[in-house]
């Protein structure tokens, strides 16, 4: 049994998690650190709370401050990580933004803000890390954070829906090209999670009740609900998984 359970160990691995200062990124950082990885958490604000939570599980966490709305952040991330370690083993593209607005009123600036962070950064940060993996022939793991709205249209979030649908497509496309190099590219599609991105929905009594009525599990998800899927996709246990999006949604899509 120990040999099988060792497949889930991340001991000695280095993980980069974007959007690590709060919400799902914070939860994923804690999970990977608890499994043994040295986590480099990227955010434009302090990750002090995440560091505290990682310390509680006796994990290792290093903060990297970078504004992921601009591609210049890629060089900052790579340079900061490589000051301490030789290579990255795991990349979690979690950082994202959502803007709620009627489709008829969405501006170009709002659209670009969402798509640049949620889609463009995911691709080019993955590309930067994969270049090193292909060069050193050691492979690696990419986990993209998609969304239920990669499967559905949603309401008042057209740019977010477009970007998260693209994340699922990018996951498949990169898996097709990079699996031959020992690079696994997969995604997690969280359901309705109790994070800062959903505060507005949870504060709307009608929407909140409507959402809860449809979730078979009967509750909003939490960052802790992401632990298992994140560790699985980051570990050798998922070595033959490529291009797949795992839904962690309390049964929402099955309803």
GROMACS .gro file of N, CA and C in nm, residues 147-155 157-158 160-162 164-165 168 190-192 214 249 252-255:
model
   78
  147UNK      N    1  -1.356   2.626  -1.508
  147UNK     CA    2  -1.477   2.669  -1.439
  147UNK      C    3  -1.596   2.592  -1.492
  148UNK      N    4  -1.704   2.590  -1.415
  148UNK     CA    5  -1.831   2.537  -1.466
  148UNK      C    6  -1.872   2.609  -1.592
  149UNK      N    7  -1.831   2.736  -1.603
  149UNK     CA    8  -1.871   2.815  -1.718
  149UNK      C    9  -1.789   2.782  -1.843
  150UNK      N   10  -1.702   2.682  -1.833
  150UNK     CA   11  -1.645   2.624  -1.953
  150UNK      C   12  -1.741   2.524  -2.015
  151UNK      N   13  -1.840   2.481  -1.936
  151UNK     CA   14  -1.942   2.388  -1.983
  151UNK      C   15  -2.074   2.457  -2.011
  152UNK      N   16  -2.094   2.572  -1.945
  152UNK     CA   17  -2.223   2.642  -1.954
  152UNK      C   18  -2.200   2.789  -1.987
  153UNK      N   19  -2.306   2.857  -2.024
  153UNK     CA   20  -2.293   2.997  -2.065
  153UNK      C   21  -2.288   3.097  -1.954
  154UNK      N   22  -2.357   3.067  -1.844
  154UNK     CA   23  -2.360   3.163  -1.735
  154UNK      C   24  -2.447   3.283  -1.766
  155UNK      N   25  -2.455   3.374  -1.671
  155UNK     CA   26  -2.535   3.496  -1.683
  155UNK      C   27  -2.449   3.614  -1.642
  157UNK      N   28  -2.164   3.721  -1.740
  157UNK     CA   29  -2.019   3.703  -1.732
  157UNK      C   30  -1.964   3.654  -1.866
  158UNK      N   31  -1.993   3.724  -1.976
  158UNK     CA   32  -1.954   3.672  -2.108
  158UNK      C   33  -1.804   3.658  -2.127
  160UNK      N   34  -1.575   3.618  -1.893
  160UNK     CA   35  -1.529   3.509  -1.806
  160UNK      C   36  -1.562   3.374  -1.868
  161UNK      N   37  -1.683   3.358  -1.918
  161UNK     CA   38  -1.723   3.234  -1.984
  161UNK      C   39  -1.634   3.204  -2.103
  162UNK      N   40  -1.608   3.306  -2.184
  162UNK     CA   41  -1.522   3.288  -2.300
  162UNK      C   42  -1.382   3.245  -2.258
  164UNK      N   43  -1.278   3.103  -1.973
  164UNK     CA   44  -1.271   2.972  -1.909
  164UNK      C   45  -1.300   2.859  -2.008
  165UNK      N   46  -1.380   2.886  -2.109
  165UNK     CA   47  -1.396   2.789  -2.218
  165UNK      C   48  -1.263   2.773  -2.291
  168UNK      N   49  -1.013   2.544  -2.108
  168UNK     CA   50  -1.035   2.403  -2.135
  168UNK      C   51  -0.980   2.363  -2.271
  190UNK      N   52  -1.377   2.408  -1.096
  190UNK     CA   53  -1.449   2.419  -0.969
  190UNK      C   54  -1.595   2.454  -0.995
  191UNK      N   55  -1.680   2.407  -0.907
  191UNK     CA   56  -1.820   2.448  -0.913
  191UNK      C   57  -1.837   2.581  -0.841
  192UNK      N   58  -1.950   2.600  -0.779
  192UNK     CA   59  -1.975   2.724  -0.707
  192UNK      C   60  -1.904   2.719  -0.572
  214UNK      N   61  -2.972   2.365  -0.675
  214UNK     CA   62  -2.928   2.281  -0.785
  214UNK      C   63  -2.807   2.194  -0.749
  249UNK      N   64  -1.748   1.993  -0.822
  249UNK     CA   65  -1.867   2.080  -0.826
  249UNK      C   66  -1.984   2.036  -0.739
  252UNK      N   67  -2.297   1.950  -0.948
  252UNK     CA   68  -2.370   2.050  -1.028
  252UNK      C   69  -2.393   2.003  -1.171
  253UNK      N   70  -2.292   1.953  -1.238
  253UNK     CA   71  -2.306   1.916  -1.379
  253UNK      C   72  -2.390   1.791  -1.398
  254UNK      N   73  -2.401   1.711  -1.295
  254UNK     CA   74  -2.480   1.589  -1.305
  254UNK      C   75  -2.631   1.615  -1.288
  255UNK      N   76  -2.665   1.734  -1.242
  255UNK     CA   77  -2.804   1.765  -1.211
  255UNK      C   78  -2.885   1.783  -1.338
   0.00000   0.00000   0.00000
